[in-house]
Amino acid sequence: MGEDILHICKNAASLLLSMPRSSRIRVVSHYDADGISAAGVLCKAVSRVGYNFHATLMRNPFTKGFDRLKNEKNKLIIFSDMGSGQIETIESLGCKAIILDHHQYLTAQTSKEVIQINANLFGFDGNYDASGATLSFLLATTLDPGNEDLAPLALAGATGDKQFIGGVRGLNKKILEEAMQKGFLTEETSIKLYGETTADALFYSVDPYYPGLSGNQAAIETLLEKLQVEHSTKIQELPKEKLTQLQSYLIFLLMKVGCQQNILDMTIRKRFIAPQGWELERFADLLDACGKNGRRGLGLSLCFDDGSTWKDALMVEKDYKQKILNGLKDVEHGGIHETEGMRYFYSDSSSLGGVVAGIAMNYVLDEKKPLFSLARKQVDDEVHVSCRGNQKLVAEGLDLGSAMKTAAAELGGYGGGHKIAAGATIVYDKEKEFLQKVNEILIQQRKRRV
Ligand code: C5P
Ligand code: ZN
């Protein structure tokens, strides 16, 4: 592991510990699975050292939260899974800050009040080697090596950001190997199917999304009849040969729609189970559903693991998955516009739009162009943009984070993110110009690689 990152984590830990124990540590994190896990890791770590904490899960970038943070007169704020895109804003808060981020950064230079721990600044690839939760884990274990039991939570965050596609790498790999050695995670090879019954598990399977089967009760009943499986049978009760038949059929469905090999490889694979009994990706799905379906606090309380919130979270998740299924249906049934460099569709909700775009990119549309979701918010005079690519396009030169940053900045908006997944906010009546600019940038990115 890079000495530099450990060194800066030590500085950050010293800064934190220089706060009197009577102070309340402010944690601001992103509201997706990685951000919630990151906040969970940090809140547990600071409370174990004896601090109280106050955590808020926000959108990245935070705009509406700014006044609130400014008015709170914090002495120290820890930003996780966000911050590197808003150094100036954070500096203007006038307090000390620790940033734990893996998104593309704007500048390596910060004022002495701000410690920026961005994976990309320390030789790690922020897309795959380390997530916001991974970096939070690094700070937590620097504070106290005893926090290594938080590895499953941290790695759930990394899977939530799809960092394991193509294999576990970088810091994630190191943390995973140590957690396995110490018994904080066990391994099994399986497909991702969960739910009260087999029929339920298939119906609500959105990632992987099985075109023609997910969300389609009639098709599921026909399939289960053919397999001679009662639709109320639990997944764990399926006889081995039935499970094998079902898995083969599901893989066949994915191959039929031309799913990329790295996505197929993610379907049946080694999975890692926490002592609490949850598999990493399954837990990340639950956190993501809470965060993006209006129950951010419930997501964070799941990280505190007394089991009492699990049932509530399952209900939130079902509702959320139905919304995703509805969004995917719209995309499948002609809701897509296409230009030379990109495809796009409209969505009522920006966060849901981003999720639908990611799933549609991997399981519904062909791999050739990135997919954008636009959410028009006329009352706020804004359009929220979310975009998703795939590994093949990134290998060929696609950089959505930089495209969003450049196009949005030229039109007085703001944008950024990763090469494979990014977002932007622009003024309402600049949508057409924005789409034209992004299209040009994407065409240029493609030309550069030819
Ligand atoms: O909002 P959405 O989920 O589509 O964002 C995709 C990624 O881009 C997220 O990791 C988000 O934090 C990042 N992003 C950003 N700057 C923006 C919008 C999104 O860094 N203005
Ligand atoms: Zn993240």
Short mmCIF file of C-alpha atoms and ligand atoms in Angstrom, two decimals:
data_model
loop_
_atom_site.label_atom_id
_atom_site.label_comp_id
_atom_site.label_asym_id
_atom_site.label_seq_id
_atom_site.Cartn_x
_atom_site.Cartn_y
_atom_site.Cartn_z
CA MET A 1 0.00 0.00 0.00
CA GLY A 2 1.29 3.50 -0.82
CA GLU A 3 3.17 4.96 2.14
CA ASP A 4 1.91 8.42 1.21
CA ILE A 5 -1.74 7.56 1.70
CA LEU A 6 -1.01 6.02 5.11
CA HIS A 7 0.99 9.10 6.03
CA ILE A 8 -1.84 11.48 5.12
CA CYS A 9 -4.34 9.24 6.94
CA LYS A 10 -2.13 9.59 10.05
CA ASN A 11 -2.28 13.39 9.69
CA ALA A 12 -6.06 13.21 9.33
CA ALA A 13 -6.35 10.92 12.36
CA SER A 14 -4.21 13.32 14.42
CA LEU A 15 -6.38 16.25 13.36
CA LEU A 16 -9.49 14.33 14.39
CA LEU A 17 -8.01 13.28 17.73
CA SER A 18 -6.96 16.86 18.46
CA MET A 19 -10.66 17.70 18.86
CA PRO A 20 -11.81 17.59 22.50
CA ARG A 21 -13.77 14.40 23.24
CA SER A 22 -16.75 16.55 24.13
CA SER A 23 -17.03 17.73 20.50
CA ARG A 24 -19.46 16.30 18.01
CA ILE A 25 -17.81 15.13 14.80
CA ARG A 26 -19.65 16.27 11.68
CA VAL A 27 -19.81 13.71 8.87
CA VAL A 28 -21.16 14.59 5.43
CA SER A 29 -21.41 11.79 2.92
CA HIS A 30 -23.02 10.86 -0.38
CA TYR A 31 -26.51 9.28 -0.29
CA ASP A 32 -25.74 6.17 -2.38
CA ALA A 33 -24.54 2.76 -1.11
CA ASP A 34 -20.88 3.76 -1.10
CA GLY A 35 -21.57 7.06 0.65
CA ILE A 36 -23.81 5.45 3.28
CA SER A 37 -21.25 2.70 3.98
CA ALA A 38 -18.53 5.35 4.21
CA ALA A 39 -20.61 7.30 6.73
CA GLY A 40 -21.34 4.07 8.64
CA VAL A 41 -17.63 3.25 8.90
CA LEU A 42 -16.74 6.78 10.02
CA CYS A 43 -19.55 7.16 12.54
CA LYS A 44 -18.72 3.81 14.13
CA ALA A 45 -15.02 4.66 14.25
CA VAL A 46 -15.46 8.10 15.82
CA SER A 47 -18.00 6.86 18.36
CA ARG A 48 -15.63 4.06 19.35
CA VAL A 49 -12.97 6.67 20.20
CA GLY A 50 -15.52 8.44 22.38
CA TYR A 51 -16.98 11.18 20.17
CA ASN A 52 -20.57 11.92 19.36
CA PHE A 53 -21.29 12.32 15.68
CA HIS A 54 -23.76 14.11 13.44
CA ALA A 55 -24.06 12.61 9.97
CA THR A 56 -25.92 13.87 6.91
CA LEU A 57 -26.22 12.09 3.58
CA MET A 58 -26.30 14.53 0.69
CA ARG A 59 -26.28 14.69 -3.06
CA ASN A 60 -22.89 15.19 -4.69
CA PRO A 61 -22.22 18.05 -5.20
CA PHE A 62 -23.95 19.49 -2.17
CA THR A 63 -25.59 22.79 -2.97
CA LYS A 64 -28.69 22.94 -0.79
CA GLY A 65 -26.67 21.69 2.20
CA PHE A 66 -24.13 24.51 2.00
CA ASP A 67 -26.01 27.14 4.05
CA ARG A 68 -26.86 24.56 6.64
CA LEU A 69 -23.20 23.54 7.09
CA LYS A 70 -22.08 27.16 7.11
CA ASN A 71 -24.61 28.07 9.83
CA GLU A 72 -23.65 25.15 12.03
CA LYS A 73 -20.23 26.65 12.79
CA ASN A 74 -18.47 23.29 12.76
CA LYS A 75 -14.83 23.05 13.82
CA LEU A 76 -14.21 19.96 11.69
CA ILE A 77 -16.19 18.27 8.95
CA ILE A 78 -15.32 14.92 7.42
CA PHE A 79 -16.58 14.62 3.84
CA SER A 80 -16.72 11.10 2.47
CA ASP A 81 -17.43 9.90 -1.06
CA MET A 82 -17.56 13.54 -2.07
CA GLY A 83 -15.67 16.79 -1.67
CA SER A 84 -12.91 16.72 -4.28
CA GLY A 85 -15.24 18.35 -6.80
CA GLN A 86 -15.96 21.22 -4.39
CA ILE A 87 -12.68 22.22 -2.78
CA GLU A 88 -13.39 25.94 -3.03
CA THR A 89 -16.86 25.56 -1.51
CA ILE A 90 -15.43 23.51 1.34
CA GLU A 91 -12.66 26.04 1.96
CA SER A 92 -15.27 28.78 2.10
CA LEU A 93 -16.98 27.03 5.04
CA GLY A 94 -14.11 28.35 7.13
CA CYS A 95 -13.53 25.22 9.21
CA LYS A 96 -11.13 22.32 9.12
CA ALA A 97 -12.06 19.50 6.77
CA ILE A 98 -10.97 15.99 5.88
CA ILE A 99 -12.01 14.82 2.41
CA LEU A 100 -12.12 11.09 1.62
CA ASP A 101 -12.99 10.86 -2.07
CA HIS A 102 -12.43 8.78 -5.17
CA HIS A 103 -14.11 11.00 -7.78
CA GLN A 104 -12.04 13.00 -10.24
CA TYR A 105 -10.42 15.87 -8.34
CA LEU A 106 -10.22 19.50 -9.42
CA THR A 107 -6.95 20.40 -7.73
CA ALA A 108 -4.31 18.68 -5.64
CA GLN A 109 -3.61 21.95 -3.79
CA THR A 110 -5.77 22.81 -0.83
CA SER A 111 -5.55 25.37 1.95
CA LYS A 112 -3.87 24.10 5.12
CA GLU A 113 -7.29 23.75 6.76
CA VAL A 114 -8.27 20.98 4.34
CA ILE A 115 -6.75 17.50 4.12
CA GLN A 116 -7.72 15.92 0.80
CA ILE A 117 -7.38 12.13 0.69
CA ASN A 118 -8.37 11.34 -2.87
CA ALA A 119 -7.51 7.83 -4.13
CA ASN A 120 -6.44 9.23 -7.52
CA LEU A 121 -3.85 11.49 -5.88
CA PHE A 122 -2.07 8.53 -4.26
CA GLY A 123 -1.55 6.19 -7.20
CA PHE A 124 -4.89 4.39 -6.98
CA ASP A 125 -7.57 4.24 -9.65
CA GLY A 126 -10.64 5.81 -8.07
CA ASN A 127 -12.91 3.81 -10.35
CA TYR A 128 -11.78 0.37 -9.21
CA ASP A 129 -9.06 0.39 -6.54
CA ALA A 130 -10.77 2.31 -3.76
CA SER A 131 -14.19 3.81 -3.07
CA GLY A 132 -15.34 6.41 -0.57
CA ALA A 133 -16.05 3.66 1.95
CA THR A 134 -12.64 2.04 1.33
CA LEU A 135 -10.88 5.32 2.12
CA SER A 136 -13.06 5.82 5.20
CA PHE A 137 -11.97 2.36 6.33
CA LEU A 138 -8.34 3.38 5.88
CA LEU A 139 -8.87 6.38 8.15
CA ALA A 140 -10.84 4.26 10.64
CA THR A 141 -8.08 1.64 10.92
CA THR A 142 -5.47 4.39 11.22
CA LEU A 143 -7.45 5.78 14.18
CA ASP A 144 -7.53 2.31 15.71
CA PRO A 145 -6.46 -0.97 14.08
CA GLY A 146 -9.35 -2.56 16.01
CA ASN A 147 -11.72 -1.05 13.45
CA GLU A 148 -10.72 -3.76 10.96
CA ASP A 149 -14.04 -5.50 11.72
CA LEU A 150 -15.62 -2.71 9.63
CA ALA A 151 -14.09 -4.20 6.44
CA PRO A 152 -17.38 -5.85 5.27
CA LEU A 153 -19.19 -2.51 5.53
CA ALA A 154 -16.41 -0.76 3.62
CA LEU A 155 -16.32 -3.39 0.88
CA ALA A 156 -20.12 -3.31 0.56
CA GLY A 157 -19.61 0.35 -0.33
CA ALA A 158 -17.03 -0.53 -2.97
CA THR A 159 -19.36 -3.13 -4.56
CA GLY A 160 -22.16 -0.55 -4.46
CA ASP A 161 -20.01 1.60 -6.77
CA LYS A 162 -19.43 -1.46 -9.00
CA GLN A 163 -15.71 -1.46 -8.23
CA PHE A 164 -15.48 -5.27 -8.39
CA ILE A 165 -16.37 -5.50 -12.08
CA GLY A 166 -13.40 -7.20 -13.77
CA GLY A 167 -12.01 -8.46 -10.43
CA VAL A 168 -11.20 -7.01 -7.03
CA ARG A 169 -8.23 -4.64 -7.24
CA GLY A 170 -6.00 -2.15 -5.42
CA LEU A 171 -6.89 -1.17 -1.87
CA ASN A 172 -10.15 -3.10 -2.10
CA LYS A 173 -8.20 -6.31 -2.76
CA LYS A 174 -5.83 -5.74 0.13
CA ILE A 175 -8.69 -5.07 2.55
CA LEU A 176 -10.64 -8.07 1.24
CA GLU A 177 -7.69 -10.45 1.64
CA GLU A 178 -7.01 -9.32 5.19
CA ALA A 179 -10.69 -9.50 6.14
CA MET A 180 -10.89 -13.07 4.79
CA GLN A 181 -7.76 -14.09 6.68
CA LYS A 182 -9.14 -12.69 9.91
CA GLY A 183 -12.56 -14.25 9.45
CA PHE A 184 -14.52 -11.03 8.90
CA LEU A 185 -15.69 -12.36 5.55
CA THR A 186 -16.33 -15.83 4.16
CA GLU A 187 -16.56 -16.77 0.51
CA GLU A 188 -19.12 -18.63 -1.60
CA THR A 189 -19.85 -18.87 -5.31
CA SER A 190 -23.42 -17.97 -6.20
CA ILE A 191 -25.81 -15.98 -8.35
CA LYS A 192 -27.49 -12.88 -6.93
CA LEU A 193 -31.08 -13.92 -6.26
CA TYR A 194 -32.81 -12.82 -3.11
CA GLY A 195 -36.41 -12.41 -2.00
CA GLU A 196 -39.10 -14.20 -0.02
CA THR A 197 -39.80 -16.65 -2.84
CA THR A 198 -38.16 -17.67 -6.11
CA ALA A 199 -40.88 -15.83 -8.04
CA ASP A 200 -40.28 -12.69 -6.00
CA ALA A 201 -36.53 -12.88 -6.45
CA LEU A 202 -36.93 -13.11 -10.22
CA PHE A 203 -39.58 -10.38 -10.40
CA TYR A 204 -37.49 -7.82 -8.52
CA SER A 205 -34.15 -8.69 -10.10
CA VAL A 206 -33.03 -5.39 -11.59
CA ASP A 207 -29.24 -5.76 -11.51
CA PRO A 208 -28.86 -8.16 -13.21
CA TYR A 209 -31.98 -7.29 -15.15
CA TYR A 210 -33.28 -10.25 -17.10
CA PRO A 211 -35.04 -8.78 -20.15
CA GLY A 212 -38.45 -10.34 -20.66
CA LEU A 213 -38.43 -11.94 -17.20
CA SER A 214 -37.70 -9.29 -14.55
CA GLY A 215 -40.92 -7.49 -13.63
CA ASN A 216 -42.97 -9.92 -15.78
CA GLN A 217 -45.21 -12.11 -13.59
CA ALA A 218 -46.64 -14.14 -16.48
CA ALA A 219 -43.21 -15.00 -17.92
CA ILE A 220 -41.96 -15.99 -14.45
CA GLU A 221 -44.93 -18.30 -13.90
CA THR A 222 -44.38 -19.97 -17.27
CA LEU A 223 -40.69 -20.48 -16.50
CA LEU A 224 -41.33 -21.92 -13.04
CA GLU A 225 -43.99 -24.26 -14.45
CA LYS A 226 -41.50 -25.52 -17.01
CA LEU A 227 -38.94 -26.09 -14.26
CA GLN A 228 -41.66 -27.71 -12.11
CA VAL A 229 -40.96 -25.33 -9.26
CA GLU A 230 -43.72 -23.92 -7.05
CA HIS A 231 -43.53 -20.17 -7.23
CA SER A 232 -43.67 -19.88 -3.44
CA THR A 233 -40.51 -22.02 -3.10
CA LYS A 234 -37.71 -20.18 -1.37
CA ILE A 235 -34.40 -19.87 -3.26
CA GLN A 236 -32.60 -21.78 -0.47
CA GLU A 237 -35.12 -24.63 -0.81
CA LEU A 238 -34.58 -25.14 -4.56
CA PRO A 239 -33.11 -28.58 -5.27
CA LYS A 240 -29.58 -28.26 -6.64
CA GLU A 241 -30.46 -29.41 -10.16
CA LYS A 242 -33.37 -26.94 -10.39
CA LEU A 243 -31.12 -24.11 -9.25
CA THR A 244 -28.55 -25.09 -11.89
CA GLN A 245 -31.28 -25.15 -14.60
CA LEU A 246 -32.58 -21.78 -13.48
CA GLN A 247 -29.10 -20.24 -13.43
CA SER A 248 -28.32 -21.59 -16.93
CA TYR A 249 -31.54 -20.07 -18.24
CA LEU A 250 -30.79 -16.69 -16.65
CA ILE A 251 -27.27 -16.61 -18.12
CA PHE A 252 -28.76 -17.59 -21.49
CA LEU A 253 -31.15 -14.60 -21.28
CA LEU A 254 -28.24 -12.25 -20.63
CA MET A 255 -26.20 -13.70 -23.49
CA LYS A 256 -29.19 -13.39 -25.80
CA VAL A 257 -29.29 -9.61 -25.29
CA GLY A 258 -25.54 -9.34 -25.93
CA CYS A 259 -24.48 -8.60 -22.38
CA GLN A 260 -20.75 -7.78 -22.10
CA GLN A 261 -18.49 -10.55 -20.81
CA ASN A 262 -17.41 -8.60 -17.70
CA ILE A 263 -21.07 -8.16 -16.73
CA LEU A 264 -21.77 -11.86 -17.35
CA ASP A 265 -18.76 -12.68 -15.17
CA MET A 266 -20.32 -10.67 -12.33
CA THR A 267 -23.52 -12.74 -12.35
CA ILE A 268 -22.30 -16.08 -11.00
CA ARG A 269 -19.11 -15.42 -9.10
CA LYS A 270 -17.33 -15.49 -5.78
CA ARG A 271 -19.32 -13.54 -3.24
CA PHE A 272 -18.33 -12.50 0.25
CA ILE A 273 -20.48 -12.91 3.34
CA ALA A 274 -20.25 -10.78 6.49
CA PRO A 275 -20.58 -12.34 9.97
CA GLN A 276 -24.07 -10.73 10.17
CA GLY A 277 -25.10 -13.04 7.29
CA TRP A 278 -25.41 -10.55 4.45
CA GLU A 279 -23.58 -10.78 1.14
CA LEU A 280 -21.75 -7.58 0.17
CA GLU A 281 -23.68 -6.73 -2.98
CA ARG A 282 -27.01 -7.61 -1.41
CA PHE A 283 -26.30 -5.25 1.47
CA ALA A 284 -25.18 -2.50 -0.91
CA ASP A 285 -28.47 -2.87 -2.82
CA LEU A 286 -30.42 -2.35 0.37
CA LEU A 287 -28.42 0.75 1.32
CA ASP A 288 -28.80 2.18 -2.17
CA ALA A 289 -32.56 1.62 -2.13
CA CYS A 290 -32.92 3.42 1.21
CA GLY A 291 -30.68 6.29 0.12
CA LYS A 292 -32.36 6.84 -3.20
CA ASN A 293 -35.93 6.15 -2.16
CA GLY A 294 -36.20 8.91 0.42
CA ARG A 295 -35.04 6.98 3.49
CA ARG A 296 -31.41 8.03 3.92
CA GLY A 297 -31.48 7.77 7.72
CA LEU A 298 -32.82 4.24 7.54
CA GLY A 299 -29.87 3.37 5.27
CA LEU A 300 -27.39 4.68 7.83
CA SER A 301 -29.12 2.88 10.68
CA LEU A 302 -28.73 -0.42 8.77
CA CYS A 303 -24.97 0.03 9.17
CA PHE A 304 -25.46 -0.03 12.92
CA ASP A 305 -26.59 -3.57 12.64
CA ASP A 306 -28.99 -4.43 15.47
CA GLY A 307 -31.29 -6.12 12.95
CA SER A 308 -34.33 -4.02 13.87
CA THR A 309 -34.39 -1.95 10.67
CA TRP A 310 -33.89 -4.75 8.14
CA LYS A 311 -37.62 -5.42 7.59
CA ASP A 312 -38.42 -1.74 7.01
CA ALA A 313 -35.56 -1.51 4.55
CA LEU A 314 -36.90 -4.52 2.61
CA MET A 315 -40.22 -2.71 2.10
CA VAL A 316 -38.46 0.43 0.90
CA GLU A 317 -36.39 -1.70 -1.46
CA LYS A 318 -39.43 -3.40 -3.03
CA ASP A 319 -41.05 -0.07 -3.74
CA TYR A 320 -37.80 1.27 -5.17
CA LYS A 321 -37.27 -1.73 -7.42
CA GLN A 322 -40.78 -1.37 -8.81
CA LYS A 323 -39.88 2.21 -9.74
CA ILE A 324 -36.71 0.99 -11.45
CA LEU A 325 -38.71 -1.65 -13.34
CA ASN A 326 -41.15 1.02 -14.52
CA GLY A 327 -38.26 3.21 -15.68
CA LEU A 328 -36.65 0.32 -17.55
CA LYS A 329 -39.95 -0.50 -19.25
CA ASP A 330 -40.13 3.08 -20.57
CA VAL A 331 -36.57 2.83 -21.89
CA GLU A 332 -37.34 -0.53 -23.53
CA HIS A 333 -40.47 0.80 -25.14
CA GLY A 334 -39.01 3.60 -27.17
CA GLY A 335 -38.22 6.31 -24.64
CA ILE A 336 -34.70 6.74 -26.07
CA HIS A 337 -33.37 9.61 -28.21
CA GLU A 338 -30.15 9.08 -30.10
CA THR A 339 -27.43 11.33 -31.53
CA GLU A 340 -24.07 10.42 -33.06
CA GLY A 341 -22.22 10.31 -29.76
CA MET A 342 -24.84 9.41 -27.17
CA ARG A 343 -28.31 8.19 -26.22
CA TYR A 344 -30.60 9.92 -23.74
CA PHE A 345 -34.02 9.67 -22.10
CA TYR A 346 -36.12 11.73 -19.70
CA SER A 347 -36.86 10.74 -16.12
CA ASP A 348 -38.91 12.36 -13.33
CA SER A 349 -36.27 11.70 -10.73
CA SER A 350 -32.58 12.36 -11.28
CA SER A 351 -31.30 9.71 -8.89
CA LEU A 352 -33.64 7.07 -10.28
CA GLY A 353 -32.71 8.16 -13.82
CA GLY A 354 -29.03 7.49 -13.12
CA VAL A 355 -29.77 4.01 -11.80
CA VAL A 356 -32.04 3.16 -14.74
CA ALA A 357 -29.36 4.44 -17.14
CA GLY A 358 -26.73 2.19 -15.53
CA ILE A 359 -28.92 -0.90 -15.74
CA ALA A 360 -30.17 -0.16 -19.27
CA MET A 361 -26.56 0.36 -20.40
CA ASN A 362 -25.56 -3.09 -19.15
CA TYR A 363 -28.64 -5.19 -19.86
CA VAL A 364 -30.97 -3.51 -22.34
CA LEU A 365 -29.15 -1.44 -24.96
CA ASP A 366 -26.13 -2.29 -27.05
CA GLU A 367 -22.72 -1.25 -25.75
CA LYS A 368 -21.87 1.35 -28.39
CA LYS A 369 -22.87 4.68 -26.84
CA PRO A 370 -23.14 6.10 -23.32
CA LEU A 371 -26.62 6.65 -21.95
CA PHE A 372 -27.87 9.88 -20.34
CA SER A 373 -30.87 10.53 -18.15
CA LEU A 374 -32.27 14.06 -17.98
CA ALA A 375 -34.57 15.16 -15.17
CA ARG A 376 -36.17 18.55 -15.84
CA LYS A 377 -36.79 20.50 -12.63
CA GLN A 378 -38.61 23.57 -13.90
CA VAL A 379 -39.39 24.94 -10.43
CA ASP A 380 -35.69 25.00 -9.60
CA ASP A 381 -34.83 26.24 -13.12
CA GLU A 382 -32.50 23.24 -13.48
CA VAL A 383 -31.96 20.07 -15.44
CA HIS A 384 -30.22 17.21 -13.61
CA VAL A 385 -28.15 14.99 -15.83
CA SER A 386 -26.86 11.50 -15.00
CA CYS A 387 -24.82 9.45 -17.42
CA ARG A 388 -23.41 5.95 -17.57
CA GLY A 389 -20.94 4.19 -19.86
CA ASN A 390 -19.29 0.77 -19.75
CA GLN A 391 -15.75 -0.55 -19.37
CA LYS A 392 -15.35 -1.13 -23.10
CA LEU A 393 -16.15 2.49 -23.94
CA VAL A 394 -13.86 3.72 -21.15
CA ALA A 395 -11.02 1.54 -22.50
CA GLU A 396 -11.65 3.23 -25.84
CA GLY A 397 -11.33 6.73 -24.39
CA LEU A 398 -14.73 7.63 -22.91
CA ASP A 399 -14.45 10.02 -19.96
CA LEU A 400 -17.92 11.07 -18.83
CA GLY A 401 -16.66 12.93 -15.74
CA SER A 402 -14.52 15.24 -17.84
CA ALA A 403 -17.27 15.64 -20.50
CA MET A 404 -19.76 16.66 -17.82
CA LYS A 405 -17.31 19.02 -16.15
CA THR A 406 -16.39 20.78 -19.41
CA ALA A 407 -19.84 21.02 -20.99
CA ALA A 408 -21.58 22.11 -17.78
CA ALA A 409 -18.91 24.69 -16.89
CA GLU A 410 -19.18 26.28 -20.36
CA LEU A 411 -22.89 26.85 -19.75
CA GLY A 412 -22.64 28.10 -16.19
CA GLY A 413 -23.55 24.76 -14.62
CA TYR A 414 -21.45 22.21 -12.76
CA GLY A 415 -20.63 18.60 -13.38
CA GLY A 416 -18.12 15.82 -12.79
CA GLY A 417 -17.77 12.27 -11.51
CA HIS A 418 -15.98 9.25 -12.93
CA LYS A 419 -15.09 8.15 -16.46
CA ILE A 420 -17.83 5.50 -16.41
CA ALA A 421 -20.51 7.34 -14.39
CA ALA A 422 -20.98 11.06 -13.97
CA GLY A 423 -23.52 13.81 -13.58
CA ALA A 424 -24.20 17.50 -14.04
CA THR A 425 -26.68 20.23 -13.19
CA ILE A 426 -27.42 22.91 -15.77
CA VAL A 427 -29.81 25.83 -16.17
CA TYR A 428 -33.23 24.74 -17.45
CA ASP A 429 -33.18 26.50 -20.81
CA LYS A 430 -29.62 25.40 -21.67
CA GLU A 431 -30.59 21.77 -22.17
CA LYS A 432 -30.39 21.77 -25.96
CA GLU A 433 -27.02 23.55 -26.03
CA PHE A 434 -25.72 21.21 -23.36
CA LEU A 435 -26.71 18.12 -25.32
CA GLN A 436 -25.00 19.51 -28.42
CA LYS A 437 -21.79 20.27 -26.52
CA VAL A 438 -21.71 16.89 -24.82
CA ASN A 439 -22.33 15.18 -28.12
CA GLU A 440 -19.37 17.05 -29.68
CA ILE A 441 -17.08 16.21 -26.75
CA LEU A 442 -18.04 12.54 -26.91
CA ILE A 443 -17.40 12.42 -30.66
CA GLN A 444 -13.99 14.03 -30.04
CA GLN A 445 -13.19 11.53 -27.28
CA ARG A 446 -13.98 8.71 -29.71
CA LYS A 447 -11.95 10.23 -32.55
CA ARG A 448 -8.92 10.62 -30.30
CA ARG A 449 -8.79 6.90 -29.71
CA VAL A 450 -9.16 5.89 -33.39
O1 C5P B 1 -25.99 11.74 -9.87
P1 C5P B 1 -25.38 10.51 -10.43
O2 C5P B 1 -25.56 9.27 -9.61
O3 C5P B 1 -25.68 10.26 -11.86
O4 C5P B 1 -23.80 10.81 -10.42
C1 C5P B 1 -22.86 9.90 -10.94
C2 C5P B 1 -21.53 10.13 -10.26
O5 C5P B 1 -21.03 11.43 -10.60
C3 C5P B 1 -21.67 10.10 -8.74
O6 C5P B 1 -20.55 9.41 -8.22
C4 C5P B 1 -21.68 11.57 -8.37
O7 C5P B 1 -21.13 11.76 -7.11
C5 C5P B 1 -20.81 12.20 -9.45
N1 C5P B 1 -21.20 13.60 -9.75
C6 C5P B 1 -20.25 14.61 -9.61
N2 C5P B 1 -20.58 15.91 -9.90
C7 C5P B 1 -21.81 16.22 -10.34
C8 C5P B 1 -22.79 15.22 -10.47
C9 C5P B 1 -22.43 13.91 -10.17
O8 C5P B 1 -19.12 14.31 -9.21
N3 C5P B 1 -22.11 17.50 -10.62
ZN ZN B 2 -18.44 6.40 -4.33
#
